[in-house]
Amino acid sequence: MNAVIRAARGGLGGRRLQTIIIGLVVLVATAASTLALGMLVDAHSPFDNAFAAQRGADVAVTVDTSAASAAQLANAAHVRGVTAVAGPFPSQSVTAQVSIPQVNGTIGVPYTFVGRSSPSGPVDDLTLQQGHWPTNDNQVVLSVNAGGPGQVGSSMTVGGQTLTVVGIANSVTNTADGWVLPSEMGVLAKSGSAVGQAELLYRFASSASSADIAADIGAVTAALPKGAVLGTVSYLAVRQSEQSNVAPWVPFIIAFGVIALVISVLIVVNVVGGAVVAGTTRIGVLKSIGFTPAQVVGCYVLLVAVPAVIGAIAGVVCGNLLATPLYRQNAQVYQVGVLGVPFWVDVAVPLIVMLLTVAAAVGPASRAGAMSAVQAIATGRAPRPRHGFLAQRALARLTGVPRPVTLGLATPAARPGRTLVTVVAVLFGAAAVTFGVGLASSLNRVYSDLSDGVRLPVQVNAVPPGGTADQGGQGGQGGQGGKPSQTPPRVSGKPPGGKKITIVGQQQLTAAQRHAIVTAIDAQPGTLHYLTELDDNLNLPGLTNSSNGVSVTAYGDADPARSGLQLISGRWYSQSPGVREVDVNTLFLTDTSLAVGDTYTMISDGQKVTAMIVGEVFAAGNDVNMFMSPATLAAIDPAASGTGSYRVSLKPGVSADSYASSLGAALGDGYNVGTHGGDRALIAITTLIAMLTLLIIAVAGLGVLNTVALQIRERAHDIGVFKALGMTPAQALTMVVCSVAVTGLVAGIVAVPAGILLHHNVLPAMAHAANSDLPGSVMSVFSLPEMIGLALAGLVIAVAGALAPASWAARSRTAAALRTE
């Protein structure tokens, strides 16, 4: 045993480059595997993981502080089954006048603010994503899901006091729209609801089912005076909504995670196995001095195990450090506050990588140990003639090709097994590039090209009498007095699971209002065209699972195709008053088991209309959507006759904000002019795709680097001979780079169809999770020039990975290379 340890120690000291290479490749593989496996675990149940990490509230209870004393509220914390409680936190519902950066005027946005002295606590631990917690009474932290511009530094006015947004935070169960210091709540109460409110947050021992939650709520209600409980929110309702939002993104996260794991395994097997093969000559020497096959295997297992242990430990640390920005971006996509690497992943991954490293060393060491000493020494000094030599002789006949190039091109044939594994690793990396580019292009088309918010970025409607136009959905606001605002319109292909975005309180326009709006729109030089729009909600047969009814939109005055919404199949409805036709989204067809070309009878409030389904509209999410002419909508709902708003398309180069400012000024008070506020979700998703693609490229490139470095170490003597015969440093660099060029080119060419195939399988899975099919334009995002460029990705990865060791080979001295064995 001592002989084995001494031999291993001598090998570590004498082969420092090989030791460094093994340690580096294990570090990279461990870091990448930690990231990838952690992402796969988080993708399985991101809400549950974040709920546990943030100690989410099983139940949020809003109480009337005038109906329950402080002692009674405190006593409610000791209800049977309660494991943790936070609060009571003072709560107020207010309407804030919010300023929009770079847009004049303010808008009214309703908020529920809660007074908390700290973001942490035994229940509902808030995660600050931007900024800091309030330090003064005139500061507020907004929820990531709250309305308004959602920017640190913006301001709002409540009851005459100006609040500055100093942070953006995430509550996993959305317990409030914003948080201020408790001392600020007294000021807010003067402009808030008349009823004093407080929020109690509970965690219970039993809360897995709706029955458990109902029993828990009953126990809390019974512990408080009658009428004290104003409302309750269960985490199960939030969980169902969040899981629906997350489901579409899981397939591509899994795809990237699996690719990273596969590449990590391949480079470990390739480099470690190659390192042992490169030491075959030394194995022969060990056998010649009396080492048994078992001792040889033990010696080489120790040779790779020592740097592997160091690399695995360092890899876990690096993986967790890299996980911080990557998982933060992933959490934004999943709309949760905290994601992290599970502890068992930090333990399991390095152990698995080390076992894999040892297993990769045992095979070639056992084969070499079974050889005779003479055979091992001879085999280690040169590859078998039928591989490398035959290739070199064949390529040497190409007299028009420089000799360094042919020498490099013949190198992969010397170790075909190692070359094949390298090709596969680079192939996976290049396929990830193709997949990532295609996925980003498709999602950009979904969010940008297929939304009415891009084609019709400006929306105009009248302010309801006695009020303001309320916010239209997450991240959107309404405005009044002709002042421009940012109201995100409905987006076909919006974040799956998101709400249908409309303006709440939208009233039908009078003839005078329509005339005023049309006159003002026509007078604007940036107007391209416009559509009228009227939104409605109907309760229709066969669609009882739609809790909010069926969302109906009627476009008038022009071809509805101008809305920007994309058809998956069929055509748009006819605008003819006597024709009853509708277009519907995929969820409608799924819920009714109908298809394009079938008829559907709408029955609502005593009205009955039979219409033909003529098209399937790409409108993903959990809402059932129908689109019809104004005449058809009026037939099924006589109260919904007329125009609710105008949607305006702009000429190229015209700023929507500038146009809205000008149009708002022209209309004056009494009108709301809104603009599409942009898609923060798209930015988060494309950033995550880019980060994951770069991670995989880096892992594949480092795999090539280590493989080439090992190859140079193995052929150091040959390189010394070439230099002694007159090879220049530039020729040596060319030879090494050419040794991986063909490998990278072949891998890149094969990777393009592989990446496209992955794209064509993952994207429909994402769409189906969002209750939709896809239009052909979303899938057809690869042009011929783009595919040719992507085919070079493998070559770029291979050459980039080979440059560093190739430069080392070019700089090495001839005498030193000749002495290397």
mmCIF file of N, CA and C in Angstrom, residues 93-97 108-111 157-159 191-192:
data_model
loop_
_atom_site.group_PDB
_atom_site.id
_atom_site.type_symbol
_atom_site.label_atom_id
_atom_site.label_comp_id
_atom_site.label_asym_id
_atom_site.label_seq_id
_atom_site.Cartn_x
_atom_site.Cartn_y
_atom_site.Cartn_z
ATOM 1 N N SER A 93 -56.305 50.319 2.551
ATOM 2 C CA SER A 93 -56.525 50.356 1.102
ATOM 3 C C SER A 93 -56.638 51.817 0.701
ATOM 4 N N VAL A 94 -55.754 52.249 -0.204
ATOM 5 C CA VAL A 94 -55.702 53.656 -0.599
ATOM 6 C C VAL A 94 -55.645 53.754 -2.119
ATOM 7 N N THR A 95 -55.931 54.921 -2.631
ATOM 8 C CA THR A 95 -55.727 55.227 -4.043
ATOM 9 C C THR A 95 -54.621 56.258 -4.122
ATOM 10 N N ALA A 96 -53.519 55.862 -4.739
ATOM 11 C CA ALA A 96 -52.344 56.737 -4.832
ATOM 12 C C ALA A 96 -52.284 57.381 -6.206
ATOM 13 N N GLN A 97 -51.877 58.616 -6.232
ATOM 14 C CA GLN A 97 -51.601 59.296 -7.489
ATOM 15 C C GLN A 97 -50.129 59.047 -7.825
ATOM 16 N N GLY A 108 -54.306 57.502 -10.988
ATOM 17 C CA GLY A 108 -54.809 56.919 -9.752
ATOM 18 C C GLY A 108 -54.696 55.414 -9.757
ATOM 19 N N VAL A 109 -53.993 54.861 -8.789
ATOM 20 C CA VAL A 109 -53.778 53.412 -8.700
ATOM 21 C C VAL A 109 -54.161 52.951 -7.293
ATOM 22 N N PRO A 110 -55.043 51.951 -7.173
ATOM 23 C CA PRO A 110 -55.404 51.442 -5.847
ATOM 24 C C PRO A 110 -54.329 50.509 -5.292
ATOM 25 N N TYR A 111 -54.005 50.657 -4.029
ATOM 26 C CA TYR A 111 -53.027 49.818 -3.359
ATOM 27 C C TYR A 111 -53.571 49.383 -2.007
ATOM 28 N N THR A 157 -48.381 59.984 -4.538
ATOM 29 C CA THR A 157 -48.964 60.866 -3.531
ATOM 30 C C THR A 157 -50.202 60.216 -2.946
ATOM 31 N N VAL A 158 -50.236 60.109 -1.622
ATOM 32 C CA VAL A 158 -51.387 59.545 -0.914
ATOM 33 C C VAL A 158 -51.807 60.546 0.153
ATOM 34 N N GLY A 159 -53.022 61.057 0.012
ATOM 35 C CA GLY A 159 -53.533 61.985 1.018
ATOM 36 C C GLY A 159 -52.672 63.208 1.203
ATOM 37 N N SER A 191 -56.505 58.911 4.460
ATOM 38 C CA SER A 191 -56.985 58.897 3.081
ATOM 39 C C SER A 191 -57.420 57.516 2.641
ATOM 40 N N GLY A 192 -57.376 56.538 3.547
ATOM 41 C CA GLY A 192 -57.709 55.168 3.183
ATOM 42 C C GLY A 192 -59.145 54.840 3.501
#
